Amino acid sequence: MKLKFNITRFGPALVAFTLVLVGSLIALPNDEKQASANQQVPVVVAAKDLASGTAASEVWNSIEVRMVPKTARAAGAFESVAEIPDGVLAYPHVVGQQILGSSFSENQIFTLGAGYVAVSVRVESQRWIGPYVMAGKSVNIYDTNITAASLVSSDAVILGTPETDNLEPKSETVISLGVKQESLTAVLVAASQDRIWLVSR
C-alpha cells in the first residue's frame, strides 16, 4: 500500500524529470554542432583579381586574411600568408576567392598545359611591347621575311619581360615565351634571323 502511494505521489514528478533530462541530453550535441558551425577561422583570400601565372612574390602582396565560419573554409585553404609557397598561380583568382594549396604550380609552363616549352629570345622592343602592353600576355608569333609574314606559333604566352617604361623602339631586349613544342624550331629560327614579331591574338 505504501509503495503504491509513493508511486502515485512521486511518479509524475519522476517522469517529468526524466523527460527533461533526456531532452537536455538530446539537445546538447546539437548545441555543440551549432557552436562548431559558427566558429570563426582564418583563411587567406585574394585581395584583388589575380591572373594565372602570377608569381608567388606578387601574390603575397595581393592577399589578406579574413575570418570566416569554419564550415565556409574550403579544404586545403591557407590560414596565414606565411603558408603561401613559391611558384605561380595555376589558374585565375577573383577578389575574395580562397587561396588553396592547389592554387599553385611550380612554374608558369605547368599552368599553360601539356605540350608547352619555355624559350628566351632577343628581340627589338617594337616587335613585342605593343601587344604586351595593350592586350596582355597571349600572343601569336610571326616570322617576317622580306616578302611576307607567316604565323609560326599560335597561342604563345609572354612569360617574362623587362620593365617597359623606358624602352626605346629599337632597344633589344630578352623576353621569355611559352610556345607549343612543335613550333619551337620555327620560333628559334625566326629569332636567330631577327625576323620574329609578336601580335596580339
Short mmCIF file of C-alpha atoms in Angstrom, two decimals:
data_model
loop_
_atom_site.label_atom_id
_atom_site.label_comp_id
_atom_site.label_asym_id
_atom_site.label_seq_id
_atom_site.Cartn_x
_atom_site.Cartn_y
_atom_site.Cartn_z
CA MET A 1 0.00 0.00 0.00
CA LYS A 2 2.79 2.40 0.97
CA LEU A 3 4.74 1.58 -2.26
CA LYS A 4 1.64 2.24 -4.36
CA PHE A 5 1.14 5.54 -2.53
CA ASN A 6 4.74 6.63 -3.23
CA ILE A 7 4.46 5.77 -6.92
CA THR A 8 1.21 7.68 -7.16
CA ARG A 9 2.68 10.66 -5.30
CA PHE A 10 6.13 10.94 -6.88
CA GLY A 11 5.59 9.18 -10.22
CA PRO A 12 4.54 12.25 -12.25
CA ALA A 13 7.48 14.29 -10.97
CA LEU A 14 9.89 11.48 -11.75
CA VAL A 15 8.52 11.13 -15.28
CA ALA A 16 8.78 14.88 -15.84
CA PHE A 17 12.37 14.96 -14.56
CA THR A 18 13.29 12.03 -16.80
CA LEU A 19 11.80 13.74 -19.86
CA VAL A 20 13.67 16.96 -19.13
CA LEU A 21 16.93 15.08 -18.63
CA VAL A 22 16.55 13.09 -21.86
CA GLY A 23 15.56 16.22 -23.76
CA SER A 24 18.63 18.06 -22.50
CA LEU A 25 20.92 15.21 -23.49
CA ILE A 26 19.40 15.14 -26.97
CA ALA A 27 19.69 18.90 -27.40
CA LEU A 28 23.25 19.20 -26.08
CA PRO A 29 25.04 17.66 -29.11
CA ASN A 30 23.06 19.92 -31.44
CA ASP A 31 24.18 22.97 -29.46
CA GLU A 32 27.79 21.81 -29.80
CA LYS A 33 27.38 21.26 -33.53
CA GLN A 34 25.85 24.71 -33.88
CA ALA A 35 28.70 26.27 -31.93
CA SER A 36 31.23 24.45 -34.10
CA ALA A 37 29.48 25.61 -37.26
CA ASN A 38 29.57 29.23 -36.06
CA GLN A 39 33.24 29.10 -35.07
CA GLN A 40 35.30 31.70 -36.95
CA VAL A 41 38.60 30.59 -38.50
CA PRO A 42 41.26 32.46 -40.53
CA VAL A 43 41.55 31.95 -44.27
CA VAL A 44 43.74 33.59 -46.92
CA VAL A 45 41.81 35.19 -49.79
CA ALA A 46 42.69 37.24 -52.86
CA ALA A 47 42.50 40.98 -52.20
CA LYS A 48 42.30 41.70 -55.96
CA ASP A 49 41.86 39.77 -59.19
CA LEU A 50 44.95 37.65 -59.93
CA ALA A 51 45.81 36.18 -63.31
CA SER A 52 47.02 32.67 -63.98
CA GLY A 53 50.82 32.59 -63.82
CA THR A 54 51.08 35.35 -61.19
CA ALA A 55 54.31 34.80 -59.24
CA ALA A 56 54.11 34.00 -55.53
CA SER A 57 56.04 37.19 -54.71
CA GLU A 58 53.23 39.22 -56.26
CA VAL A 59 50.54 37.06 -54.70
CA TRP A 60 51.98 37.79 -51.23
CA ASN A 61 51.25 41.48 -51.80
CA SER A 62 47.75 40.86 -53.12
CA ILE A 63 46.14 38.71 -50.43
CA GLU A 64 44.64 39.16 -46.98
CA VAL A 65 43.48 37.03 -44.08
CA ARG A 66 39.77 37.02 -43.28
CA MET A 67 37.76 35.31 -40.56
CA VAL A 68 35.02 33.04 -41.92
CA PRO A 69 32.75 30.37 -40.41
CA LYS A 70 34.59 27.08 -40.09
CA THR A 71 32.13 25.40 -42.42
CA ALA A 72 32.85 28.01 -45.14
CA ARG A 73 36.60 27.38 -45.31
CA ALA A 74 37.48 25.25 -48.33
CA ALA A 75 39.58 22.11 -47.91
CA GLY A 76 43.24 22.97 -48.39
CA ALA A 77 42.79 26.70 -47.83
CA PHE A 78 45.73 28.52 -46.25
CA GLU A 79 45.29 30.05 -42.81
CA SER A 80 48.19 32.52 -42.95
CA VAL A 81 50.23 34.40 -45.54
CA ALA A 82 53.35 32.56 -44.36
CA GLU A 83 51.94 29.33 -45.80
CA ILE A 84 51.99 30.63 -49.39
CA PRO A 85 54.55 28.52 -51.31
CA ASP A 86 56.93 29.51 -54.08
CA GLY A 87 55.68 29.10 -57.62
CA VAL A 88 52.92 30.69 -59.68
CA LEU A 89 49.14 30.64 -59.67
CA ALA A 90 47.85 27.68 -61.64
CA TYR A 91 44.56 29.43 -62.52
CA PRO A 92 42.97 32.90 -62.18
CA HIS A 93 41.58 34.06 -58.84
CA VAL A 94 38.98 36.76 -58.19
CA VAL A 95 38.63 39.09 -55.22
CA GLY A 96 37.59 37.16 -52.13
CA GLN A 97 38.46 33.74 -53.54
CA GLN A 98 40.21 31.46 -51.06
CA ILE A 99 43.85 30.59 -51.77
CA LEU A 100 44.43 26.83 -51.70
CA GLY A 101 47.42 24.55 -51.88
CA SER A 102 46.17 23.54 -55.33
CA SER A 103 46.19 27.20 -56.41
CA PHE A 104 49.92 26.99 -57.15
CA SER A 105 52.11 25.31 -59.74
CA GLU A 106 55.89 25.02 -59.67
CA ASN A 107 56.32 27.31 -62.68
CA GLN A 108 54.39 29.09 -65.40
CA ILE A 109 54.90 26.42 -68.04
CA PHE A 110 52.86 24.00 -65.93
CA THR A 111 49.98 26.49 -65.96
CA LEU A 112 49.88 26.55 -69.77
CA GLY A 113 49.14 22.87 -70.11
CA ALA A 114 50.79 19.91 -71.76
CA GLY A 115 52.93 20.46 -74.84
CA TYR A 116 54.37 23.87 -73.97
CA VAL A 117 58.04 24.73 -73.54
CA ALA A 118 59.79 27.90 -72.39
CA VAL A 119 62.25 29.80 -74.59
CA SER A 120 64.06 33.13 -74.28
CA VAL A 121 64.65 35.26 -77.36
CA ARG A 122 66.35 38.59 -78.09
CA VAL A 123 64.05 40.92 -79.96
CA GLU A 124 63.58 44.65 -80.59
CA SER A 125 61.09 46.32 -78.25
CA GLN A 126 58.86 47.46 -81.12
CA ARG A 127 58.30 43.84 -82.07
CA TRP A 128 56.64 42.82 -78.82
CA ILE A 129 55.90 45.73 -76.48
CA GLY A 130 52.72 46.97 -78.20
CA PRO A 131 50.73 43.71 -78.00
CA TYR A 132 52.04 43.08 -74.48
CA VAL A 133 51.06 46.50 -73.11
CA MET A 134 47.73 46.77 -74.93
CA ALA A 135 46.44 43.20 -74.98
CA GLY A 136 48.37 41.21 -72.38
CA LYS A 137 50.47 38.07 -72.38
CA SER A 138 48.68 35.99 -75.02
CA VAL A 139 50.24 36.44 -78.47
CA ASN A 140 50.79 34.89 -81.88
CA ILE A 141 54.37 34.79 -83.19
CA TYR A 142 55.17 35.63 -86.82
CA ASP A 143 58.27 35.16 -88.95
CA THR A 144 58.64 38.34 -91.03
CA ASN A 145 60.86 37.66 -94.02
CA ILE A 146 61.41 40.07 -96.91
CA THR A 147 58.30 39.14 -98.87
CA ALA A 148 55.69 38.11 -96.30
CA ALA A 149 54.87 37.32 -92.70
CA SER A 150 53.95 33.78 -91.70
CA LEU A 151 52.46 32.53 -88.47
CA VAL A 152 54.95 30.20 -86.75
CA SER A 153 53.41 29.87 -83.27
CA SER A 154 49.81 30.47 -82.26
CA ASP A 155 48.58 30.70 -78.66
CA ALA A 156 52.01 31.63 -77.32
CA VAL A 157 52.38 33.34 -73.94
CA ILE A 158 54.81 36.04 -72.81
CA LEU A 159 56.21 34.69 -69.56
CA GLY A 160 58.70 37.38 -68.63
CA THR A 161 59.85 40.79 -69.82
CA PRO A 162 61.97 43.69 -68.61
CA GLU A 163 60.32 46.89 -67.40
CA THR A 164 58.61 48.63 -70.32
CA ASP A 165 58.62 52.26 -69.13
CA ASN A 166 61.92 53.42 -70.61
CA LEU A 167 62.36 51.11 -73.59
CA GLU A 168 63.14 52.63 -76.98
CA PRO A 169 61.58 51.05 -80.12
CA LYS A 170 64.93 49.77 -81.35
CA SER A 171 66.18 48.60 -77.96
CA GLU A 172 66.96 44.91 -77.98
CA THR A 173 65.51 43.05 -75.03
CA VAL A 174 65.37 39.45 -73.92
CA ILE A 175 61.88 38.14 -73.29
CA SER A 176 60.69 34.70 -72.22
CA LEU A 177 57.97 32.93 -74.14
CA GLY A 178 55.87 29.82 -73.64
CA VAL A 179 55.36 28.17 -77.05
CA LYS A 180 53.99 24.87 -78.25
CA GLN A 181 56.65 22.19 -78.58
CA GLU A 182 56.01 21.68 -82.30
CA SER A 183 56.60 25.38 -83.08
CA LEU A 184 59.83 25.75 -81.09
CA THR A 185 62.22 25.23 -84.02
CA ALA A 186 60.43 27.77 -86.22
CA VAL A 187 60.42 30.34 -83.39
CA LEU A 188 64.15 29.87 -82.77
CA VAL A 189 64.96 30.19 -86.49
CA ALA A 190 62.92 33.39 -86.78
CA ALA A 191 64.55 34.79 -83.65
CA SER A 192 68.08 33.94 -84.82
CA GLN A 193 67.43 35.76 -88.13
CA ASP A 194 65.94 38.78 -86.36
CA ARG A 195 62.60 38.15 -88.06
CA ILE A 196 60.36 37.48 -85.06
CA TRP A 197 57.31 39.65 -84.47
CA LEU A 198 54.63 39.27 -81.79
CA VAL A 199 50.98 40.10 -82.49
CA SER A 200 48.09 40.08 -80.00
CA ARG A 201 45.63 37.24 -80.50
#
